[in-house]
Amino acid sequence: MPLVNLFGSKWRLVLSTFLICVIIFELVYCQKDAQEQRTTPGRKAKTSKPKPGKSTNKGPRAVPAKTKIKATPAAPTQAFLSQVLNRGKFKKVGETISVQTGDSLELRCRGKPVQWSVPPYLEEDDDGRLTIVQHERYGLLTLVNTTGADTGEYTCYPMYCEDTDCRKEYDKAVKVFVFFPDPQELFVPSSDYYEVIQLRTNWPTVLPCQVTSPEAKVTLHREFPPVEVAVDGTDISFNVKKGFTIHRPRPYHAGALYCVASLGNLRQSSTKYMLIYVNYPMAPPAPAIQASSSSVAVGENLRVSCSVVGEQNVAVEFTWEYPGQQIGRPLYTQESISPVAGGAARQQSQSVLLVDEVRDVDQGTYTCTAQNLQGATSVSTSIKVVPKAKAKKP
Ligand SMILES: *[C@@H]1O[C@H](CO)[C@@H](O)[C@H](O)[C@H]1NC(C)=O
């Protein structure tokens, strides 16, 4: 067989294998597409892109009123929020309301003046759909050409003013969660295809898959192995205004998860959440410091130990401050980790500072600082240096 032909058949093999792969890939993914349309990354209805880095901020942001606020030294009044329906009709709002996408949202909040906070994306993406006006006795928020992406919390803060000095009265804030049920988008679109979330030991973690309709049925799924995650309301719970919360993260919760929402014939998947488990301490370390002796004679050796008992696999970092530091006295430390006898899932981390042949300059305060992901704590001890017990004279 000529060499060219040999190559030709090899290439045909490679090519056909490749094609088969493509076909299998397409089959798998097309089927998946038919079952669940993945939410497209990026806010659909928007013209300008959400700024990277900012898009993950979920907290509400303050929006300054566009009109100049005349400060009045007024006694704070109880704010209340009403939805302006058509032609002078008002409706006091409850915890949540639903507004048809495309319709306008008009919220009126009693108070002079008031400040508003809106879902972060709305504030970042100022495309002129949101207007805030302060009238004499109330503030008015208007959002036009609404989409599912506008779903979120809208808050009115009454302001307490003395002369020109105004501050928000957080305790008098009134908020409403507004859903904009979108017939095409069951999830509030995310600008990221996936989101990395840290699972910290014993710290509640939220998977913020936010639905645009309170009627959507939402389930939680693991990508590999592909299973639905049980939501029992205790370990993992669902809140239609927040998403899923893992209350006490454990290492087995880690992995790629996503939410699936269904409403009528529509079934969609959320952004993927990559959950990474981090051994996270409950509190800053509580170190204990101990010197071999509080009074050492010149020429003797000194050991100062600093130890922390804490959760297993939680790193503790030690730093030392000591009298000989300024003059560059070369001291050295030994660090170790050992399990605590009888204590389940606890360990002792220790740093020992060794001072060989103590000199006068070594007298003073020795400070150990122990740090973990939650914070740092310092402890000190004083060491006295005394003359040699038996002075040997040549
Ligand atoms: C709202 O939508 C209408 C119709 O598409 C358009 O003419 C108008 O400019 C939009 N308004 C704003 C503020 O985007």
GROMACS .gro file of C-alpha atoms and ligand atoms in nm:
model
  408
    1MET     CA    1   0.000   0.000   0.000
    2PRO     CA    2   0.144   0.338  -0.095
    3LEU     CA    3   0.233   0.564   0.190
    4VAL     CA    4  -0.011   0.834   0.084
    5ASN     CA    5  -0.300   0.590   0.096
    6LEU     CA    6  -0.199   0.471   0.440
    7PHE     CA    7  -0.210   0.824   0.567
    8GLY     CA    8  -0.540   0.877   0.390
    9SER     CA    9  -0.711   0.587   0.566
   10LYS     CA   10  -0.567   0.696   0.900
   11TRP     CA   11  -0.704   1.042   0.850
   12ARG     CA   12  -1.040   0.903   0.748
   13LEU     CA   13  -1.047   0.709   1.073
   14VAL     CA   14  -0.959   1.014   1.277
   15LEU     CA   15  -1.213   1.222   1.089
   16SER     CA   16  -1.496   0.972   1.125
   17THR     CA   17  -1.420   0.924   1.495
   18PHE     CA   18  -1.435   1.298   1.532
   19LEU     CA   19  -1.768   1.315   1.347
   20ILE     CA   20  -1.916   1.041   1.562
   21CYS     CA   21  -1.808   1.235   1.868
   22VAL     CA   22  -1.971   1.550   1.735
   23ILE     CA   23  -2.293   1.363   1.661
   24ILE     CA   24  -2.301   1.205   2.007
   25PHE     CA   25  -2.226   1.539   2.164
   26GLU     CA   26  -2.504   1.711   1.967
   27LEU     CA   27  -2.752   1.436   2.049
   28VAL     CA   28  -2.685   1.459   2.419
   29TYR     CA   29  -2.695   1.833   2.423
   30CYS     CA   30  -2.992   1.875   2.191
   31GLN     CA   31  -3.192   1.641   2.408
   32LYS     CA   32  -3.090   1.834   2.710
   33ASP     CA   33  -3.187   2.155   2.533
   34ALA     CA   34  -3.528   2.019   2.456
   35GLN     CA   35  -3.587   1.932   2.818
   36GLU     CA   36  -3.443   2.238   2.977
   37GLN     CA   37  -3.356   2.556   2.801
   38ARG     CA   38  -3.055   2.691   2.975
   39THR     CA   39  -3.092   3.049   3.082
   40THR     CA   40  -2.878   3.254   2.850
   41PRO     CA   41  -2.609   3.447   3.025
   42GLY     CA   42  -2.649   3.820   3.013
   43ARG     CA   43  -2.944   4.039   3.080
   44LYS     CA   44  -3.157   4.000   2.773
   45ALA     CA   45  -3.351   4.319   2.762
   46LYS     CA   46  -3.056   4.538   2.835
   47THR     CA   47  -2.863   4.753   2.596
   48SER     CA   48  -2.560   4.815   2.813
   49LYS     CA   49  -2.373   4.526   2.970
   50PRO     CA   50  -2.356   4.488   3.347
   51LYS     CA   51  -2.011   4.585   3.460
   52PRO     CA   52  -1.796   4.283   3.541
   53GLY     CA   53  -1.719   4.241   3.905
   54LYS     CA   54  -2.017   4.445   4.010
   55SER     CA   55  -2.273   4.203   3.884
   56THR     CA   56  -2.220   3.961   4.169
   57ASN     CA   57  -2.310   4.219   4.430
   58LYS     CA   58  -2.648   4.122   4.552
   59GLY     CA   59  -2.713   4.382   4.816
   60PRO     CA   60  -2.944   4.670   4.745
   61ARG     CA   61  -2.786   5.000   4.660
   62ALA     CA   62  -2.896   5.343   4.751
   63VAL     CA   63  -3.029   5.553   4.468
   64PRO     CA   64  -3.020   5.925   4.522
   65ALA     CA   65  -3.340   6.103   4.436
   66LYS     CA   66  -3.304   6.299   4.118
   67THR     CA   67  -3.475   6.609   4.246
   68LYS     CA   68  -3.311   6.834   4.498
   69ILE     CA   69  -3.430   6.749   4.845
   70LYS     CA   70  -3.525   7.038   5.066
   71ALA     CA   71  -3.437   6.942   5.416
   72THR     CA   72  -3.703   7.003   5.673
   73PRO     CA   73  -3.649   6.948   6.041
   74ALA     CA   74  -3.947   6.724   6.072
   75ALA     CA   75  -4.045   6.459   6.318
   76PRO     CA   76  -4.001   6.119   6.153
   77THR     CA   77  -4.326   5.979   6.027
   78GLN     CA   78  -4.400   5.613   5.969
   79ALA     CA   79  -4.333   5.550   5.604
   80PHE     CA   80  -4.561   5.332   5.407
   81LEU     CA   81  -4.545   5.203   5.060
   82SER     CA   82  -4.824   5.186   4.810
   83GLN     CA   83  -4.842   5.076   4.452
   84VAL     CA   84  -4.993   5.325   4.214
   85LEU     CA   85  -5.238   5.138   3.996
   86ASN     CA   86  -5.415   5.323   3.719
   87ARG     CA   87  -5.548   5.675   3.750
   88GLY     CA   88  -5.506   5.772   4.108
   89LYS     CA   89  -5.579   5.428   4.251
   90PHE     CA   90  -5.344   5.319   4.529
   91LYS     CA   91  -5.292   4.988   4.689
   92LYS     CA   92  -5.093   4.938   5.005
   93VAL     CA   93  -4.834   4.675   4.927
   94GLY     CA   94  -4.765   4.361   5.123
   95GLU     CA   95  -4.441   4.167   5.133
   96THR     CA   96  -4.447   4.079   4.764
   97ILE     CA   97  -4.624   4.195   4.452
   98SER     CA   98  -4.622   4.073   4.093
   99VAL     CA   99  -4.619   4.308   3.799
  100GLN     CA  100  -4.668   4.190   3.442
  101THR     CA  101  -4.346   4.232   3.241
  102GLY     CA  102  -4.368   4.528   3.010
  103ASP     CA  103  -4.598   4.710   3.252
  104SER     CA  104  -4.477   4.998   3.466
  105LEU     CA  105  -4.407   4.974   3.834
  106GLU     CA  106  -4.501   5.280   4.033
  107LEU     CA  107  -4.432   5.289   4.404
  108ARG     CA  108  -4.523   5.573   4.631
  109CYS     CA  109  -4.364   5.609   4.971
  110ARG     CA  110  -4.486   5.857   5.228
  111GLY     CA  111  -4.217   6.078   5.378
  112LYS     CA  112  -4.028   6.400   5.315
  113PRO     CA  113  -3.781   6.316   5.194
  114VAL     CA  114  -3.731   5.945   5.127
  115GLN     CA  115  -3.451   5.747   4.966
  116TRP     CA  116  -3.484   5.430   4.762
  117SER     CA  117  -3.281   5.122   4.701
  118VAL     CA  118  -3.343   4.899   4.402
  119PRO     CA  119  -3.195   4.569   4.277
  120PRO     CA  120  -2.824   4.636   4.211
  121TYR     CA  121  -2.840   4.565   3.841
  122LEU     CA  122  -3.101   4.835   3.786
  123GLU     CA  123  -2.885   5.092   3.948
  124GLU     CA  124  -2.575   4.992   3.751
  125ASP     CA  125  -2.755   4.979   3.421
  126ASP     CA  126  -2.897   5.327   3.407
  127ASP     CA  127  -3.088   5.311   3.080
  128GLY     CA  128  -3.347   5.570   3.172
  129ARG     CA  129  -3.626   5.331   3.267
  130LEU     CA  130  -3.607   5.421   3.634
  131THR     CA  131  -3.711   5.761   3.765
  132ILE     CA  132  -3.728   5.875   4.121
  133VAL     CA  133  -3.905   6.195   4.211
  134GLN     CA  134  -3.953   6.352   4.552
  135HIS     CA  135  -4.285   6.526   4.594
  136GLU     CA  136  -4.376   6.735   4.892
  137ARG     CA  137  -4.518   6.456   5.104
  138TYR     CA  138  -4.399   6.143   4.930
  139GLY     CA  139  -4.139   5.991   4.703
  140LEU     CA  140  -4.237   5.829   4.376
  141LEU     CA  141  -4.044   5.554   4.203
  142THR     CA  142  -4.136   5.469   3.845
  143LEU     CA  143  -3.991   5.186   3.641
  144VAL     CA  144  -4.108   5.147   3.283
  145ASN     CA  145  -4.070   4.877   3.016
  146THR     CA  146  -4.008   4.620   3.285
  147THR     CA  147  -3.854   4.276   3.233
  148GLY     CA  148  -3.801   3.968   3.449
  149ALA     CA  149  -3.453   4.098   3.524
  150ASP     CA  150  -3.606   4.379   3.734
  151THR     CA  151  -3.726   4.122   3.989
  152GLY     CA  152  -3.598   4.200   4.335
  153GLU     CA  153  -3.632   4.407   4.647
  154TYR     CA  154  -3.740   4.771   4.637
  155THR     CA  155  -3.690   4.961   4.960
  156CYS     CA  156  -3.795   5.304   5.076
  157TYR     CA  157  -3.602   5.468   5.358
  158PRO     CA  158  -3.758   5.770   5.527
  159MET     CA  159  -3.494   6.032   5.599
  160TYR     CA  160  -3.451   6.211   5.924
  161CYS     CA  161  -3.318   6.560   5.865
  162GLU     CA  162  -3.175   6.829   6.084
  163ASP     CA  163  -3.106   7.135   5.872
  164THR     CA  164  -2.919   6.997   5.572
  165ASP     CA  165  -2.800   6.690   5.755
  166CYS     CA  166  -3.008   6.389   5.656
  167ARG     CA  167  -2.972   6.027   5.749
  168LYS     CA  168  -3.162   5.716   5.657
  169GLU     CA  169  -3.383   5.566   5.919
  170TYR     CA  170  -3.302   5.204   5.863
  171ASP     CA  171  -3.543   5.079   6.125
  172LYS     CA  172  -3.833   5.256   5.952
  173ALA     CA  173  -3.750   5.123   5.605
  174VAL     CA  174  -4.035   4.964   5.414
  175LYS     CA  175  -3.966   4.710   5.148
  176VAL     CA  176  -4.151   4.513   4.889
  177PHE     CA  177  -4.027   4.227   4.677
  178VAL     CA  178  -4.146   4.270   4.321
  179PHE     CA  179  -4.174   3.978   4.081
  180PHE     CA  180  -4.196   4.045   3.709
  181PRO     CA  181  -4.315   3.708   3.575
  182ASP     CA  182  -4.151   3.670   3.238
  183PRO     CA  183  -4.308   3.419   3.002
  184GLN     CA  184  -3.962   3.345   2.852
  185GLU     CA  185  -3.731   3.367   3.149
  186LEU     CA  186  -3.812   3.178   3.464
  187PHE     CA  187  -3.485   3.285   3.626
  188VAL     CA  188  -3.360   3.636   3.673
  189PRO     CA  189  -3.080   3.632   3.416
  190SER     CA  190  -2.727   3.627   3.544
  191SER     CA  191  -2.438   3.786   3.362
  192ASP     CA  192  -2.215   3.489   3.440
  193TYR     CA  193  -2.239   3.142   3.297
  194TYR     CA  194  -2.130   3.005   3.630
  195GLU     CA  195  -2.070   3.144   3.975
  196VAL     CA  196  -1.811   3.023   4.226
  197ILE     CA  197  -1.942   3.008   4.581
  198GLN     CA  198  -1.742   2.931   4.893
  199LEU     CA  199  -1.900   2.685   5.131
  200ARG     CA  200  -1.773   2.772   5.474
  201THR     CA  201  -1.805   2.528   5.758
  202ASN     CA  202  -2.122   2.602   5.952
  203TRP     CA  203  -2.194   2.923   5.766
  204PRO     CA  204  -2.520   2.940   5.570
  205THR     CA  205  -2.456   2.957   5.196
  206VAL     CA  206  -2.708   3.093   4.947
  207LEU     CA  207  -2.742   2.973   4.589
  208PRO     CA  208  -2.908   3.284   4.456
  209CYS     CA  209  -3.118   3.135   4.178
  210GLN     CA  210  -3.390   3.397   4.171
  211VAL     CA  211  -3.712   3.319   3.988
  212THR     CA  212  -3.916   3.587   3.813
  213SER     CA  213  -4.245   3.430   3.912
  214PRO     CA  214  -4.353   3.326   4.262
  215GLU     CA  215  -4.554   3.044   4.101
  216ALA     CA  216  -4.251   2.868   3.953
  217LYS     CA  217  -4.165   2.533   4.108
  218VAL     CA  218  -3.793   2.526   4.183
  219THR     CA  219  -3.574   2.223   4.244
  220LEU     CA  220  -3.204   2.186   4.316
  221HIS     CA  221  -2.979   1.957   4.112
  222ARG     CA  222  -2.628   1.822   4.121
  223GLU     CA  223  -2.448   1.800   3.791
  224PHE     CA  224  -2.234   1.498   3.870
  225PRO     CA  225  -2.363   1.249   3.954
  226PRO     CA  226  -2.682   1.395   3.802
  227VAL     CA  227  -2.930   1.384   4.087
  228GLU     CA  228  -3.193   1.606   4.237
  229VAL     CA  229  -3.078   1.734   4.575
  230ALA     CA  230  -3.322   1.674   4.859
  231VAL     CA  231  -3.453   1.999   5.006
  232ASP     CA  232  -3.581   1.916   5.351
  233GLY     CA  233  -3.628   2.270   5.483
  234THR     CA  234  -3.376   2.212   5.761
  235ASP     CA  235  -3.037   2.139   5.606
  236ILE     CA  236  -3.134   2.300   5.278
  237SER     CA  237  -3.428   2.532   5.237
  238PHE     CA  238  -3.584   2.732   4.956
  239ASN     CA  239  -3.708   3.089   4.967
  240VAL     CA  240  -3.878   3.230   4.659
  241LYS     CA  241  -3.719   3.572   4.727
  242LYS     CA  242  -3.365   3.438   4.776
  243GLY     CA  243  -3.302   3.096   4.630
  244PHE     CA  244  -3.164   2.793   4.814
  245THR     CA  245  -2.980   2.811   5.145
  246ILE     CA  246  -2.744   2.539   5.265
  247HIS     CA  247  -2.759   2.603   5.637
  248ARG     CA  248  -2.465   2.399   5.765
  249PRO     CA  249  -2.226   2.334   5.477
  250ARG     CA  250  -2.031   2.010   5.488
  251PRO     CA  251  -1.762   1.888   5.246
  252TYR     CA  252  -2.011   1.663   5.063
  253HIS     CA  253  -2.216   1.967   4.957
  254ALA     CA  254  -1.931   2.079   4.730
  255GLY     CA  255  -1.955   2.039   4.352
  256ALA     CA  256  -2.148   2.187   4.061
  257LEU     CA  257  -2.514   2.257   4.137
  258TYR     CA  258  -2.790   2.435   3.951
  259CYS     CA  259  -3.156   2.512   3.998
  260VAL     CA  260  -3.438   2.406   3.768
  261ALA     CA  261  -3.762   2.603   3.753
  262SER     CA  262  -4.080   2.482   3.595
  263LEU     CA  263  -4.399   2.668   3.525
  264GLY     CA  264  -4.663   2.541   3.286
  265ASN     CA  265  -4.480   2.385   2.992
  266LEU     CA  266  -4.163   2.576   3.057
  267ARG     CA  267  -3.865   2.420   3.229
  268GLN     CA  268  -3.536   2.605   3.261
  269SER     CA  269  -3.202   2.571   3.435
  270SER     CA  270  -3.027   2.845   3.625
  271THR     CA  271  -2.667   2.952   3.613
  272LYS     CA  272  -2.432   2.687   3.747
  273TYR     CA  273  -2.296   2.726   4.098
  274MET     CA  274  -1.951   2.584   4.165
  275LEU     CA  275  -1.948   2.517   4.537
  276ILE     CA  276  -1.604   2.499   4.691
  277TYR     CA  277  -1.568   2.380   5.046
  278VAL     CA  278  -1.347   2.577   5.282
  279ASN     CA  279  -1.270   2.467   5.635
  280TYR     CA  280  -1.378   2.778   5.810
  281PRO     CA  281  -1.327   2.851   6.178
  282MET     CA  282  -1.617   2.958   6.397
  283ALA     CA  283  -1.417   3.231   6.567
  284PRO     CA  284  -1.076   3.398   6.571
  285PRO     CA  285  -0.813   3.186   6.749
  286ALA     CA  286  -0.768   3.203   7.125
  287PRO     CA  287  -0.393   3.157   7.177
  288ALA     CA  288  -0.223   3.080   7.506
  289ILE     CA  289   0.137   3.191   7.563
  290GLN     CA  290   0.381   3.029   7.799
  291ALA     CA  291   0.752   3.086   7.862
  292SER     CA  292   0.985   2.822   7.997
  293SER     CA  293   1.059   3.072   8.272
  294SER     CA  294   0.960   3.432   8.333
  295SER     CA  295   1.309   3.508   8.455
  296VAL     CA  296   1.617   3.381   8.271
  297ALA     CA  297   1.981   3.425   8.345
  298VAL     CA  298   2.216   3.559   8.078
  299GLY     CA  299   2.350   3.271   7.871
  300GLU     CA  300   2.063   3.037   7.937
  301ASN     CA  301   1.814   2.925   7.671
  302LEU     CA  302   1.456   3.050   7.657
  303ARG     CA  303   1.150   2.890   7.498
  304VAL     CA  304   0.823   3.077   7.454
  305SER     CA  305   0.534   2.871   7.323
  306CYS     CA  306   0.210   2.994   7.175
  307SER     CA  307  -0.068   2.742   7.121
  308VAL     CA  308  -0.418   2.740   6.983
  309VAL     CA  309  -0.677   2.468   7.009
  310GLY     CA  310  -0.923   2.485   6.723
  311GLU     CA  311  -1.113   2.303   6.449
  312GLN     CA  312  -0.933   2.037   6.251
  313ASN     CA  313  -0.788   2.142   5.915
  314VAL     CA  314  -0.822   2.509   5.995
  315ALA     CA  315  -0.490   2.678   5.938
  316VAL     CA  316  -0.353   2.910   6.205
  317GLU     CA  317  -0.070   3.147   6.125
  318PHE     CA  318   0.164   3.271   6.397
  319THR     CA  319   0.370   3.587   6.407
  320TRP     CA  320   0.598   3.703   6.686
  321GLU     CA  321   0.716   4.032   6.825
  322TYR     CA  322   1.007   4.026   7.067
  323PRO     CA  323   1.256   4.267   7.224
  324GLY     CA  324   1.561   4.166   7.019
  325GLN     CA  325   1.372   4.222   6.691
  326GLN     CA  326   1.489   4.580   6.628
  327ILE     CA  327   1.855   4.490   6.658
  328GLY     CA  328   1.805   4.189   6.433
  329ARG     CA  329   1.852   3.920   6.693
  330PRO     CA  330   1.812   3.596   6.497
  331LEU     CA  331   1.558   3.392   6.686
  332TYR     CA  332   1.387   3.094   6.537
  333THR     CA  333   1.053   2.926   6.568
  334GLN     CA  334   0.927   2.571   6.547
  335GLU     CA  335   0.570   2.508   6.439
  336SER     CA  336   0.367   2.196   6.487
  337ILE     CA  337   0.014   2.062   6.467
  338SER     CA  338  -0.110   1.778   6.682
  339PRO     CA  339  -0.449   1.618   6.741
  340VAL     CA  340  -0.619   1.691   7.071
  341ALA     CA  341  -0.669   1.376   7.275
  342GLY     CA  342  -1.036   1.295   7.321
  343GLY     CA  343  -1.151   1.609   7.139
  344ALA     CA  344  -1.336   1.514   6.824
  345ALA     CA  345  -1.226   1.710   6.516
  346ARG     CA  346  -1.000   1.942   6.711
  347GLN     CA  347  -0.631   2.009   6.682
  348GLN     CA  348  -0.362   2.204   6.859
  349SER     CA  349  -0.144   2.437   6.654
  350GLN     CA  350   0.170   2.556   6.822
  351SER     CA  351   0.457   2.791   6.754
  352VAL     CA  352   0.762   2.784   6.979
  353LEU     CA  353   1.003   3.076   6.979
  354LEU     CA  354   1.354   2.970   7.079
  355VAL     CA  355   1.612   3.209   7.217
  356ASP     CA  356   1.956   3.055   7.255
  357GLU     CA  357   2.196   3.205   7.506
  358VAL     CA  358   1.987   3.490   7.636
  359ARG     CA  359   2.139   3.837   7.646
  360ASP     CA  360   2.032   4.154   7.821
  361VAL     CA  361   1.861   4.279   7.504
  362ASP     CA  362   1.620   3.986   7.520
  363GLN     CA  363   1.445   4.127   7.824
  364GLY     CA  364   1.095   4.262   7.761
  365THR     CA  365   0.758   4.169   7.615
  366TYR     CA  366   0.708   3.872   7.386
  367THR     CA  367   0.391   3.888   7.180
  368CYS     CA  368   0.241   3.608   6.976
  369THR     CA  369  -0.031   3.680   6.721
  370ALA     CA  370  -0.238   3.388   6.598
  371GLN     CA  371  -0.450   3.437   6.289
  372ASN     CA  372  -0.711   3.233   6.107
  373LEU     CA  373  -0.973   3.323   5.843
  374GLN     CA  374  -1.192   3.484   6.109
  375GLY     CA  375  -0.937   3.716   6.262
  376ALA     CA  376  -0.629   3.756   6.476
  377THR     CA  377  -0.566   3.752   6.849
  378SER     CA  378  -0.249   3.854   7.031
  379VAL     CA  379  -0.116   3.743   7.368
  380SER     CA  380   0.194   3.862   7.551
  381THR     CA  381   0.423   3.765   7.832
  382SER     CA  382   0.719   3.951   7.990
  383ILE     CA  383   1.058   3.802   8.037
  384LYS     CA  384   1.313   3.929   8.282
  385VAL     CA  385   1.682   3.874   8.216
  386VAL     CA  386   1.897   3.841   8.529
  387PRO     CA  387   2.277   3.829   8.561
  388LYS     CA  388   2.452   3.493   8.551
  389ALA     CA  389   2.415   3.302   8.874
  390LYS     CA  390   2.786   3.231   8.907
  391ALA     CA  391   3.001   3.492   8.740
  392LYS     CA  392   3.315   3.327   8.620
  393LYS     CA  393   3.610   3.557   8.607
  394PRO     CA  394   3.919   3.456   8.414
  395LIG     C1  395  -4.027   5.199   2.653
  395LIG     O1  396  -4.069   5.127   2.538
  395LIG     C2  397  -4.125   5.206   2.435
  395LIG     C3  398  -4.180   5.114   2.327
  395LIG     O2  399  -4.084   5.017   2.290
  395LIG     C4  400  -4.020   5.302   2.382
  395LIG     O3  401  -4.072   5.385   2.284
  395LIG     C5  402  -3.972   5.387   2.498
  395LIG     O4  403  -3.866   5.471   2.456
  395LIG     C6  404  -3.924   5.302   2.614
  395LIG     N1  405  -3.893   5.387   2.727
  395LIG     C7  406  -3.777   5.384   2.793
  395LIG     C8  407  -3.759   5.485   2.900
  395LIG     O5  408  -3.690   5.300   2.773
   0.00000   0.00000   0.00000
